[in-house]
Amino acid sequence: QVELPEGDPTNLDEDEPEDVLAARMRGLLLPDGQLPVDCMAYSLSVSQRLFHGRALQSSPACAAASLASAWNALHSRARGTPGALVQSDVIAVYQQIMAERVQAADEKLACLVGFSMLPIADRLNEALPPKGPRKASAVLKQLRLLAQEDSELCTQIRALLDAEDARGAALAAEVPETDERDGAGENDDVVIGTAAPGWGWSRALVALLDAANGLRRLRLAKPSTSCVGNALFCEALARLADAQKENWQGTLLLGIGASTTVKVHSSDTPAKIASQWARLREAFLHRDTVLVYHMHNHYAPIYALRECLRDGNHVLELLTARKGQVPRHWIAFEDVRKTLIGWSGYKIIAIGPK
């Protein structure tokens, strides 16, 4: 197994001359420059289109760089040639989609409360942790603090919060007193949780803040695609295809969940696992398909597959990058399966024709 130096995880990738790239490929694919002598049988499949079309990842934007790489490979475009995409091309598509989501979330919230909260979305997000989904309790706490300021919008927010507090108090007053022998007070948390912030509009506010925070991170000097999941990844692909009047789509090839084509499970038999590998290899070798692996906090293409019969064991591995987009890590298919089983969001995505 050959692993290259790691470096800065947010800016790993550097442009390389063709001779350096060729040397990297030889070192990764044929350690010591020859076929492994300890294997009874050895098979290697390589996507040279991906090696040459790999887009550079210049920030924590793996979901943009990996999609650009896949697009280039599908069109057999080497990095830096006319028509080849770069990370920023895909970032622009994500920004457009997220801006639309922010607008839609604000309009939905305004329908519930009677006014737009978009002007304060950034301020609320600044008071919350920079990463991760927003929690209603933390959002409403910051909203109460912000409502104390003197402005027309804050006056509207105070009126909204006062009305909800009054409604919660009225609901609490309607709860009949119970005798201690009947478990008095055992449902207090339920009552409070229902009366106070189980407010319908609070979910819409959280959705607005999540979308606004995702858009903010996409617009940083070093943009981040931390807000991008598989649905947004595939939507960006569809928009790229529509813009070029082409027919490409992303399919959730391998993982868990109803939407996955090939489902993996911890109880899979050796025969089932072999069948899953065969489906993966079939997709990899398809002339119009590129595979992208969504693993823990990262997206990266699958550059190669290899299998080896060694000491009676059938070793299955795929070549990808745990950080950046430079192919560097051979990962055992057994470990890939464990990752996919660990969370329904982890997937191997097949990008190909509709």
mmCIF file of C-alpha atoms in Angstrom:
data_model
loop_
_atom_site.group_PDB
_atom_site.id
_atom_site.type_symbol
_atom_site.label_atom_id
_atom_site.label_comp_id
_atom_site.label_asym_id
_atom_site.label_seq_id
_atom_site.Cartn_x
_atom_site.Cartn_y
_atom_site.Cartn_z
ATOM 1 C CA GLN A 1 0.000 0.000 0.000
ATOM 2 C CA VAL A 2 1.374 3.380 -1.043
ATOM 3 C CA GLU A 3 0.291 6.510 0.803
ATOM 4 C CA LEU A 4 1.529 9.954 -0.110
ATOM 5 C CA PRO A 5 2.203 12.754 2.412
ATOM 6 C CA GLU A 6 -0.965 14.338 3.773
ATOM 7 C CA GLY A 7 -0.338 18.083 4.208
ATOM 8 C CA ASP A 8 -3.045 20.695 4.788
ATOM 9 C CA PRO A 9 -6.446 18.932 4.567
ATOM 10 C CA THR A 10 -8.128 22.055 3.189
ATOM 11 C CA ASN A 11 -5.608 22.742 0.430
ATOM 12 C CA LEU A 12 -3.938 19.461 -0.414
ATOM 13 C CA ASP A 13 -3.917 19.510 -4.157
ATOM 14 C CA GLU A 14 -1.212 20.986 -6.324
ATOM 15 C CA ASP A 15 -0.987 21.040 -10.102
ATOM 16 C CA GLU A 16 1.521 18.499 -11.370
ATOM 17 C CA PRO A 17 3.471 18.120 -14.617
ATOM 18 C CA GLU A 18 2.595 15.065 -16.684
ATOM 19 C CA ASP A 19 5.824 13.251 -15.784
ATOM 20 C CA VAL A 20 5.165 13.707 -12.057
ATOM 21 C CA LEU A 21 1.583 12.509 -12.494
ATOM 22 C CA ALA A 22 2.798 9.463 -14.427
ATOM 23 C CA ALA A 23 5.294 8.637 -11.684
ATOM 24 C CA ARG A 24 2.547 8.990 -9.070
ATOM 25 C CA MET A 25 0.334 6.608 -11.031
ATOM 26 C CA ARG A 26 3.094 4.008 -11.327
ATOM 27 C CA GLY A 27 3.869 4.205 -7.632
ATOM 28 C CA LEU A 28 0.229 3.853 -6.642
ATOM 29 C CA LEU A 29 -0.767 1.186 -9.119
ATOM 30 C CA LEU A 30 2.393 -0.926 -9.289
ATOM 31 C CA PRO A 31 4.449 -0.644 -6.107
ATOM 32 C CA ASP A 32 8.124 -1.278 -6.854
ATOM 33 C CA GLY A 33 7.234 -0.973 -10.545
ATOM 34 C CA GLN A 34 6.080 -4.564 -10.964
ATOM 35 C CA LEU A 35 3.143 -6.860 -10.395
ATOM 36 C CA PRO A 36 2.963 -8.221 -6.834
ATOM 37 C CA VAL A 37 4.795 -11.525 -6.726
ATOM 38 C CA ASP A 38 2.953 -12.813 -3.652
ATOM 39 C CA CYS A 39 -0.439 -12.945 -5.414
ATOM 40 C CA MET A 40 -1.727 -16.110 -7.043
ATOM 41 C CA ALA A 41 -3.997 -13.912 -9.175
ATOM 42 C CA TYR A 42 -4.094 -10.135 -9.524
ATOM 43 C CA SER A 43 -6.556 -7.793 -11.232
ATOM 44 C CA LEU A 44 -6.271 -3.995 -11.603
ATOM 45 C CA SER A 45 -8.807 -1.572 -13.138
ATOM 46 C CA VAL A 46 -7.830 2.074 -13.586
ATOM 47 C CA SER A 47 -9.733 5.187 -14.695
ATOM 48 C CA GLN A 48 -7.073 7.148 -16.546
ATOM 49 C CA ARG A 49 -9.734 9.730 -17.394
ATOM 50 C CA LEU A 50 -10.026 10.531 -13.696
ATOM 51 C CA PHE A 51 -6.280 10.663 -13.140
ATOM 52 C CA HIS A 52 -5.922 13.248 -15.905
ATOM 53 C CA GLY A 53 -9.232 15.078 -15.339
ATOM 54 C CA ARG A 54 -8.905 15.448 -11.564
ATOM 55 C CA ALA A 55 -9.848 18.963 -10.449
ATOM 56 C CA LEU A 56 -7.724 20.592 -7.766
ATOM 57 C CA GLN A 57 -9.288 21.016 -4.329
ATOM 58 C CA SER A 58 -8.181 24.409 -3.048
ATOM 59 C CA SER A 59 -10.425 24.705 0.048
ATOM 60 C CA PRO A 60 -12.730 22.513 2.178
ATOM 61 C CA ALA A 61 -14.917 22.010 -0.901
ATOM 62 C CA CYS A 62 -14.578 18.300 -1.666
ATOM 63 C CA ALA A 63 -18.157 18.070 -2.960
ATOM 64 C CA ALA A 64 -17.292 20.665 -5.607
ATOM 65 C CA ALA A 65 -13.836 19.388 -6.610
ATOM 66 C CA SER A 66 -14.986 15.757 -6.826
ATOM 67 C CA LEU A 67 -17.979 16.663 -9.003
ATOM 68 C CA ALA A 68 -15.736 18.738 -11.276
ATOM 69 C CA SER A 69 -13.359 15.765 -11.536
ATOM 70 C CA ALA A 70 -16.206 13.405 -12.419
ATOM 71 C CA TRP A 71 -17.536 15.826 -15.040
ATOM 72 C CA ASN A 72 -14.121 16.131 -16.651
ATOM 73 C CA ALA A 73 -13.691 12.351 -16.721
ATOM 74 C CA LEU A 74 -17.097 11.818 -18.323
ATOM 75 C CA HIS A 75 -16.074 14.190 -21.103
ATOM 76 C CA SER A 76 -12.468 12.885 -21.314
ATOM 77 C CA ARG A 77 -11.123 16.360 -20.568
ATOM 78 C CA ALA A 78 -7.758 16.701 -18.882
ATOM 79 C CA ARG A 79 -7.304 19.304 -16.201
ATOM 80 C CA GLY A 80 -6.565 22.715 -17.695
ATOM 81 C CA THR A 81 -7.893 21.937 -21.169
ATOM 82 C CA PRO A 82 -10.818 23.820 -22.795
ATOM 83 C CA GLY A 83 -14.133 22.899 -21.218
ATOM 84 C CA ALA A 84 -12.616 21.236 -18.167
ATOM 85 C CA LEU A 85 -14.322 22.291 -14.930
ATOM 86 C CA VAL A 86 -12.550 23.548 -11.831
ATOM 87 C CA GLN A 87 -13.739 23.663 -8.238
ATOM 88 C CA SER A 88 -15.089 27.218 -8.508
ATOM 89 C CA ASP A 89 -17.358 26.275 -11.434
ATOM 90 C CA VAL A 90 -19.255 23.829 -9.247
ATOM 91 C CA ILE A 91 -19.182 26.162 -6.229
ATOM 92 C CA ALA A 92 -21.091 28.692 -8.349
ATOM 93 C CA VAL A 93 -23.799 26.090 -9.034
ATOM 94 C CA TYR A 94 -24.086 25.222 -5.339
ATOM 95 C CA GLN A 95 -24.340 28.936 -4.493
ATOM 96 C CA GLN A 96 -27.200 29.371 -6.940
ATOM 97 C CA ILE A 97 -29.108 26.400 -5.535
ATOM 98 C CA MET A 98 -28.576 27.463 -1.922
ATOM 99 C CA ALA A 99 -29.607 31.068 -2.670
ATOM 100 C CA GLU A 100 -32.868 29.691 -4.057
ATOM 101 C CA ARG A 101 -33.323 27.570 -0.934
ATOM 102 C CA VAL A 102 -32.749 30.582 1.304
ATOM 103 C CA GLN A 103 -35.375 32.551 -0.601
ATOM 104 C CA ALA A 104 -37.877 29.698 -0.444
ATOM 105 C CA ALA A 105 -37.278 29.156 3.290
ATOM 106 C CA ASP A 106 -37.742 32.858 4.015
ATOM 107 C CA GLU A 107 -40.987 32.987 2.032
ATOM 108 C CA LYS A 108 -42.321 29.949 3.902
ATOM 109 C CA LEU A 109 -41.425 31.501 7.256
ATOM 110 C CA ALA A 110 -42.975 34.829 6.284
ATOM 111 C CA CYS A 111 -46.239 33.054 5.475
ATOM 112 C CA LEU A 112 -46.283 31.676 9.034
ATOM 113 C CA VAL A 113 -45.289 34.790 11.002
ATOM 114 C CA GLY A 114 -46.328 37.623 8.685
ATOM 115 C CA PHE A 115 -42.892 39.166 8.034
ATOM 116 C CA SER A 116 -39.430 38.303 6.704
ATOM 117 C CA MET A 117 -36.658 37.314 9.088
ATOM 118 C CA LEU A 118 -34.011 37.197 6.372
ATOM 119 C CA PRO A 119 -32.476 40.540 7.504
ATOM 120 C CA ILE A 120 -31.469 38.979 10.839
ATOM 121 C CA ALA A 121 -30.538 35.489 9.611
ATOM 122 C CA ASP A 122 -26.817 36.249 9.407
ATOM 123 C CA ARG A 123 -26.770 37.824 12.881
ATOM 124 C CA LEU A 124 -28.504 34.818 14.394
ATOM 125 C CA ASN A 125 -26.070 32.462 12.670
ATOM 126 C CA GLU A 126 -23.095 34.474 13.955
ATOM 127 C CA ALA A 127 -24.286 33.826 17.512
ATOM 128 C CA LEU A 128 -24.545 30.067 16.874
ATOM 129 C CA PRO A 129 -21.839 27.431 16.279
ATOM 130 C CA PRO A 130 -20.411 27.886 12.769
ATOM 131 C CA LYS A 131 -20.941 24.256 11.742
ATOM 132 C CA GLY A 132 -23.738 21.746 12.023
ATOM 133 C CA PRO A 133 -27.535 22.004 11.931
ATOM 134 C CA ARG A 134 -29.201 24.673 14.038
ATOM 135 C CA LYS A 135 -31.204 23.590 17.116
ATOM 136 C CA ALA A 136 -34.539 25.255 17.797
ATOM 137 C CA SER A 137 -33.824 25.861 21.505
ATOM 138 C CA ALA A 138 -30.536 27.669 20.783
ATOM 139 C CA VAL A 139 -32.085 29.642 17.914
ATOM 140 C CA LEU A 140 -35.015 30.856 20.021
ATOM 141 C CA LYS A 141 -32.680 31.835 22.855
ATOM 142 C CA GLN A 142 -30.699 34.069 20.504
ATOM 143 C CA LEU A 143 -33.911 35.364 18.940
ATOM 144 C CA ARG A 144 -35.125 36.555 22.355
ATOM 145 C CA LEU A 145 -31.863 38.423 22.924
ATOM 146 C CA LEU A 146 -31.993 40.036 19.516
ATOM 147 C CA ALA A 147 -35.637 41.019 20.008
ATOM 148 C CA GLN A 148 -34.607 43.441 22.769
ATOM 149 C CA GLU A 149 -33.050 45.806 20.230
ATOM 150 C CA ASP A 150 -34.854 48.890 19.024
ATOM 151 C CA SER A 151 -36.000 48.403 15.442
ATOM 152 C CA GLU A 152 -39.225 47.794 13.575
ATOM 153 C CA LEU A 153 -38.289 44.179 12.871
ATOM 154 C CA CYS A 154 -37.369 43.531 16.503
ATOM 155 C CA THR A 155 -40.698 45.009 17.587
ATOM 156 C CA GLN A 156 -42.446 42.493 15.340
ATOM 157 C CA ILE A 157 -40.348 39.661 16.765
ATOM 158 C CA ARG A 158 -41.139 40.726 20.358
ATOM 159 C CA ALA A 159 -44.844 40.710 19.567
ATOM 160 C CA LEU A 160 -44.526 37.243 18.046
ATOM 161 C CA LEU A 161 -42.630 35.883 21.066
ATOM 162 C CA ASP A 162 -45.060 37.526 23.530
ATOM 163 C CA ALA A 163 -47.998 35.951 21.739
ATOM 164 C CA GLU A 164 -46.372 32.515 21.835
ATOM 165 C CA ASP A 165 -45.507 32.904 25.535
ATOM 166 C CA ALA A 166 -49.109 33.873 26.286
ATOM 167 C CA ARG A 167 -50.382 30.885 24.326
ATOM 168 C CA GLY A 168 -47.994 28.594 26.223
ATOM 169 C CA ALA A 169 -49.131 29.974 29.575
ATOM 170 C CA ALA A 170 -52.775 29.457 28.628
ATOM 171 C CA LEU A 171 -52.120 25.860 27.621
ATOM 172 C CA ALA A 172 -50.241 25.209 30.858
ATOM 173 C CA ALA A 173 -53.141 26.647 32.891
ATOM 174 C CA GLU A 174 -55.570 24.233 31.233
ATOM 175 C CA VAL A 175 -53.684 21.162 32.528
ATOM 176 C CA PRO A 176 -55.713 19.719 35.457
ATOM 177 C CA GLU A 177 -53.998 19.192 38.792
ATOM 178 C CA THR A 178 -53.412 15.542 39.673
ATOM 179 C CA ASP A 179 -53.035 13.752 42.964
ATOM 180 C CA GLU A 180 -49.470 12.831 43.941
ATOM 181 C CA ARG A 181 -50.496 9.173 44.100
ATOM 182 C CA ASP A 182 -51.364 9.389 40.395
ATOM 183 C CA GLY A 183 -47.878 10.589 39.506
ATOM 184 C CA ALA A 184 -48.326 14.346 39.793
ATOM 185 C CA GLY A 185 -45.782 16.275 37.782
ATOM 186 C CA GLU A 186 -44.504 13.306 35.798
ATOM 187 C CA ASN A 187 -45.692 14.883 32.524
ATOM 188 C CA ASP A 188 -44.432 18.387 33.255
ATOM 189 C CA ASP A 189 -41.695 18.189 30.607
ATOM 190 C CA VAL A 190 -44.186 17.088 27.988
ATOM 191 C CA VAL A 191 -46.560 19.949 28.758
ATOM 192 C CA ILE A 192 -43.804 22.554 28.766
ATOM 193 C CA GLY A 193 -42.263 21.150 25.628
ATOM 194 C CA THR A 194 -45.602 21.335 23.837
ATOM 195 C CA ALA A 195 -46.626 24.774 25.020
ATOM 196 C CA ALA A 196 -43.271 26.454 24.595
ATOM 197 C CA PRO A 197 -41.084 25.998 21.693
ATOM 198 C CA GLY A 198 -42.929 23.375 19.811
ATOM 199 C CA TRP A 199 -43.944 26.368 17.737
ATOM 200 C CA GLY A 200 -44.566 25.510 14.123
ATOM 201 C CA TRP A 201 -42.733 28.525 12.759
ATOM 202 C CA SER A 202 -39.582 27.710 14.747
ATOM 203 C CA ARG A 203 -38.883 24.789 12.407
ATOM 204 C CA ALA A 204 -39.204 27.120 9.433
ATOM 205 C CA LEU A 205 -36.797 29.554 11.105
ATOM 206 C CA VAL A 206 -34.262 26.767 11.689
ATOM 207 C CA ALA A 207 -34.573 25.758 8.021
ATOM 208 C CA LEU A 208 -33.907 29.360 6.982
ATOM 209 C CA LEU A 209 -30.832 29.607 9.200
ATOM 210 C CA ASP A 210 -29.445 26.278 7.992
ATOM 211 C CA ALA A 211 -29.808 27.369 4.365
ATOM 212 C CA ALA A 212 -28.379 30.840 5.041
ATOM 213 C CA ASN A 213 -25.418 29.382 6.921
ATOM 214 C CA GLY A 214 -24.723 26.949 4.088
ATOM 215 C CA LEU A 215 -24.791 29.793 1.562
ATOM 216 C CA ARG A 216 -22.500 31.890 3.767
ATOM 217 C CA ARG A 217 -19.925 29.095 3.919
ATOM 218 C CA LEU A 218 -20.098 28.607 0.162
ATOM 219 C CA ARG A 219 -19.301 32.309 -0.274
ATOM 220 C CA LEU A 220 -16.192 32.350 1.926
ATOM 221 C CA ALA A 221 -12.819 33.239 0.407
ATOM 222 C CA LYS A 222 -12.013 29.555 0.875
ATOM 223 C CA PRO A 223 -15.494 28.121 0.277
ATOM 224 C CA SER A 224 -16.753 25.116 2.180
ATOM 225 C CA THR A 225 -19.225 22.524 0.906
ATOM 226 C CA SER A 226 -20.095 21.302 4.407
ATOM 227 C CA CYS A 227 -23.776 21.974 3.629
ATOM 228 C CA VAL A 228 -23.737 19.635 0.623
ATOM 229 C CA GLY A 229 -25.316 16.198 0.913
ATOM 230 C CA ASN A 230 -26.054 13.595 -1.717
ATOM 231 C CA ALA A 231 -29.297 15.244 -2.866
ATOM 232 C CA LEU A 232 -27.616 18.614 -3.416
ATOM 233 C CA PHE A 233 -24.614 16.907 -5.062
ATOM 234 C CA CYS A 234 -26.920 15.198 -7.574
ATOM 235 C CA GLU A 235 -28.964 18.375 -8.101
ATOM 236 C CA ALA A 236 -25.811 20.311 -8.975
ATOM 237 C CA LEU A 237 -24.885 17.574 -11.462
ATOM 238 C CA ALA A 238 -28.341 17.840 -13.051
ATOM 239 C CA ARG A 239 -27.966 21.613 -13.396
ATOM 240 C CA LEU A 240 -24.568 21.256 -15.034
ATOM 241 C CA ALA A 241 -26.077 18.755 -17.450
ATOM 242 C CA ASP A 242 -29.112 20.933 -18.185
ATOM 243 C CA ALA A 243 -26.881 23.924 -18.908
ATOM 244 C CA GLN A 244 -25.064 21.871 -21.554
ATOM 245 C CA LYS A 245 -28.272 20.167 -22.767
ATOM 246 C CA GLU A 246 -26.832 16.792 -21.713
ATOM 247 C CA ASN A 247 -28.400 13.867 -19.864
ATOM 248 C CA TRP A 248 -26.379 12.924 -16.787
ATOM 249 C CA GLN A 249 -27.617 11.845 -13.393
ATOM 250 C CA GLY A 250 -26.294 10.698 -10.048
ATOM 251 C CA THR A 251 -27.459 7.315 -8.737
ATOM 252 C CA LEU A 252 -26.924 6.091 -5.177
ATOM 253 C CA LEU A 253 -25.227 2.862 -6.190
ATOM 254 C CA LEU A 254 -23.976 1.349 -2.939
ATOM 255 C CA GLY A 255 -25.012 1.920 0.677
ATOM 256 C CA ILE A 256 -28.020 1.470 2.948
ATOM 257 C CA GLY A 257 -31.523 2.859 2.637
ATOM 258 C CA ALA A 258 -34.458 2.417 0.279
ATOM 259 C CA SER A 259 -33.072 4.765 -2.373
ATOM 260 C CA THR A 260 -29.864 2.743 -2.809
ATOM 261 C CA THR A 261 -29.496 0.435 -5.814
ATOM 262 C CA VAL A 262 -27.161 -2.117 -4.176
ATOM 263 C CA LYS A 263 -27.865 -2.393 -0.461
ATOM 264 C CA VAL A 264 -25.205 -3.532 1.990
ATOM 265 C CA HIS A 265 -25.826 -5.050 5.405
ATOM 266 C CA SER A 266 -23.682 -6.200 8.292
ATOM 267 C CA SER A 267 -25.069 -9.738 7.930
ATOM 268 C CA ASP A 268 -24.171 -10.084 4.234
ATOM 269 C CA THR A 269 -22.679 -13.456 3.309
ATOM 270 C CA PRO A 270 -19.351 -13.771 1.432
ATOM 271 C CA ALA A 271 -21.345 -14.560 -1.718
ATOM 272 C CA LYS A 272 -23.427 -11.384 -1.233
ATOM 273 C CA ILE A 273 -20.308 -9.279 -0.711
ATOM 274 C CA ALA A 274 -18.753 -10.745 -3.845
ATOM 275 C CA SER A 275 -21.903 -9.815 -5.751
ATOM 276 C CA GLN A 276 -21.698 -6.228 -4.428
ATOM 277 C CA TRP A 277 -18.075 -5.967 -5.543
ATOM 278 C CA ALA A 278 -19.026 -7.298 -8.972
ATOM 279 C CA ARG A 279 -21.704 -4.599 -9.317
ATOM 280 C CA LEU A 280 -19.200 -1.967 -8.253
ATOM 281 C CA ARG A 281 -16.630 -3.198 -10.765
ATOM 282 C CA GLU A 282 -19.240 -3.377 -13.531
ATOM 283 C CA ALA A 283 -20.188 0.268 -12.932
ATOM 284 C CA PHE A 284 -16.538 1.313 -12.709
ATOM 285 C CA LEU A 285 -15.732 -0.269 -16.071
ATOM 286 C CA HIS A 286 -18.737 1.250 -17.844
ATOM 287 C CA ARG A 287 -17.471 3.723 -20.437
ATOM 288 C CA ASP A 288 -20.042 6.383 -19.460
ATOM 289 C CA THR A 289 -19.870 6.064 -15.667
ATOM 290 C CA VAL A 290 -17.692 7.611 -12.965
ATOM 291 C CA LEU A 291 -17.867 6.668 -9.271
ATOM 292 C CA VAL A 292 -17.635 9.108 -6.362
ATOM 293 C CA TYR A 293 -17.288 7.874 -2.779
ATOM 294 C CA HIS A 294 -19.047 9.849 -0.033
ATOM 295 C CA MET A 295 -17.225 8.806 3.108
ATOM 296 C CA HIS A 296 -16.802 10.433 6.531
ATOM 297 C CA ASN A 297 -16.824 14.223 5.972
ATOM 298 C CA HIS A 298 -15.509 13.836 2.432
ATOM 299 C CA TYR A 299 -16.304 13.253 -1.237
ATOM 300 C CA ALA A 300 -13.669 11.889 -3.638
ATOM 301 C CA PRO A 301 -13.645 9.912 -6.909
ATOM 302 C CA ILE A 302 -12.783 6.233 -7.093
ATOM 303 C CA TYR A 303 -9.697 6.105 -9.327
ATOM 304 C CA ALA A 304 -8.983 2.381 -9.420
ATOM 305 C CA LEU A 305 -10.058 -1.049 -8.204
ATOM 306 C CA ARG A 306 -7.838 -4.030 -7.510
ATOM 307 C CA GLU A 307 -8.259 -7.561 -6.252
ATOM 308 C CA CYS A 308 -5.718 -10.162 -5.292
ATOM 309 C CA LEU A 309 -5.683 -13.801 -4.247
ATOM 310 C CA ARG A 310 -3.078 -13.968 -1.506
ATOM 311 C CA ASP A 311 -2.595 -16.823 0.962
ATOM 312 C CA GLY A 312 -6.087 -18.096 0.244
ATOM 313 C CA ASN A 313 -7.682 -14.672 0.878
ATOM 314 C CA HIS A 314 -9.525 -12.644 -1.743
ATOM 315 C CA VAL A 315 -8.370 -9.043 -1.115
ATOM 316 C CA LEU A 316 -10.604 -6.307 -2.585
ATOM 317 C CA GLU A 317 -9.543 -2.633 -2.532
ATOM 318 C CA LEU A 318 -10.416 0.683 -4.122
ATOM 319 C CA LEU A 319 -8.199 3.735 -4.677
ATOM 320 C CA THR A 320 -9.473 7.127 -3.538
ATOM 321 C CA ALA A 321 -8.478 10.065 -1.307
ATOM 322 C CA ARG A 322 -9.540 10.489 2.306
ATOM 323 C CA LYS A 323 -8.436 14.140 2.115
ATOM 324 C CA GLY A 324 -8.197 16.347 -0.925
ATOM 325 C CA GLN A 325 -8.643 14.800 -4.367
ATOM 326 C CA VAL A 326 -5.158 13.421 -5.008
ATOM 327 C CA PRO A 327 -5.435 9.612 -5.296
ATOM 328 C CA ARG A 328 -3.465 8.289 -2.363
ATOM 329 C CA HIS A 329 -5.335 5.666 -0.322
ATOM 330 C CA TRP A 330 -6.067 2.051 -1.127
ATOM 331 C CA ILE A 331 -9.058 1.201 1.083
ATOM 332 C CA ALA A 332 -10.229 -2.356 1.695
ATOM 333 C CA PHE A 333 -13.749 -3.018 0.432
ATOM 334 C CA GLU A 334 -14.511 -4.460 3.869
ATOM 335 C CA ASP A 335 -13.752 -1.050 5.420
ATOM 336 C CA VAL A 336 -15.788 0.731 2.743
ATOM 337 C CA ARG A 337 -18.752 -1.481 3.590
ATOM 338 C CA LYS A 338 -18.381 -0.690 7.307
ATOM 339 C CA THR A 339 -18.456 3.023 6.497
ATOM 340 C CA LEU A 340 -21.524 2.683 4.278
ATOM 341 C CA ILE A 341 -23.354 0.639 6.922
ATOM 342 C CA GLY A 342 -22.507 3.246 9.583
ATOM 343 C CA TRP A 343 -24.794 5.966 8.199
ATOM 344 C CA SER A 344 -27.382 6.197 5.428
ATOM 345 C CA GLY A 345 -25.732 9.354 4.071
ATOM 346 C CA TYR A 346 -22.515 7.558 3.150
ATOM 347 C CA LYS A 347 -22.783 6.273 -0.394
ATOM 348 C CA ILE A 348 -20.924 5.332 -3.518
ATOM 349 C CA ILE A 349 -22.516 7.501 -6.191
ATOM 350 C CA ALA A 350 -22.546 6.419 -9.823
ATOM 351 C CA ILE A 351 -22.585 9.349 -12.252
ATOM 352 C CA GLY A 352 -23.720 8.316 -15.695
ATOM 353 C CA PRO A 353 -26.364 8.758 -18.401
ATOM 354 C CA LYS A 354 -30.052 8.908 -17.546
#
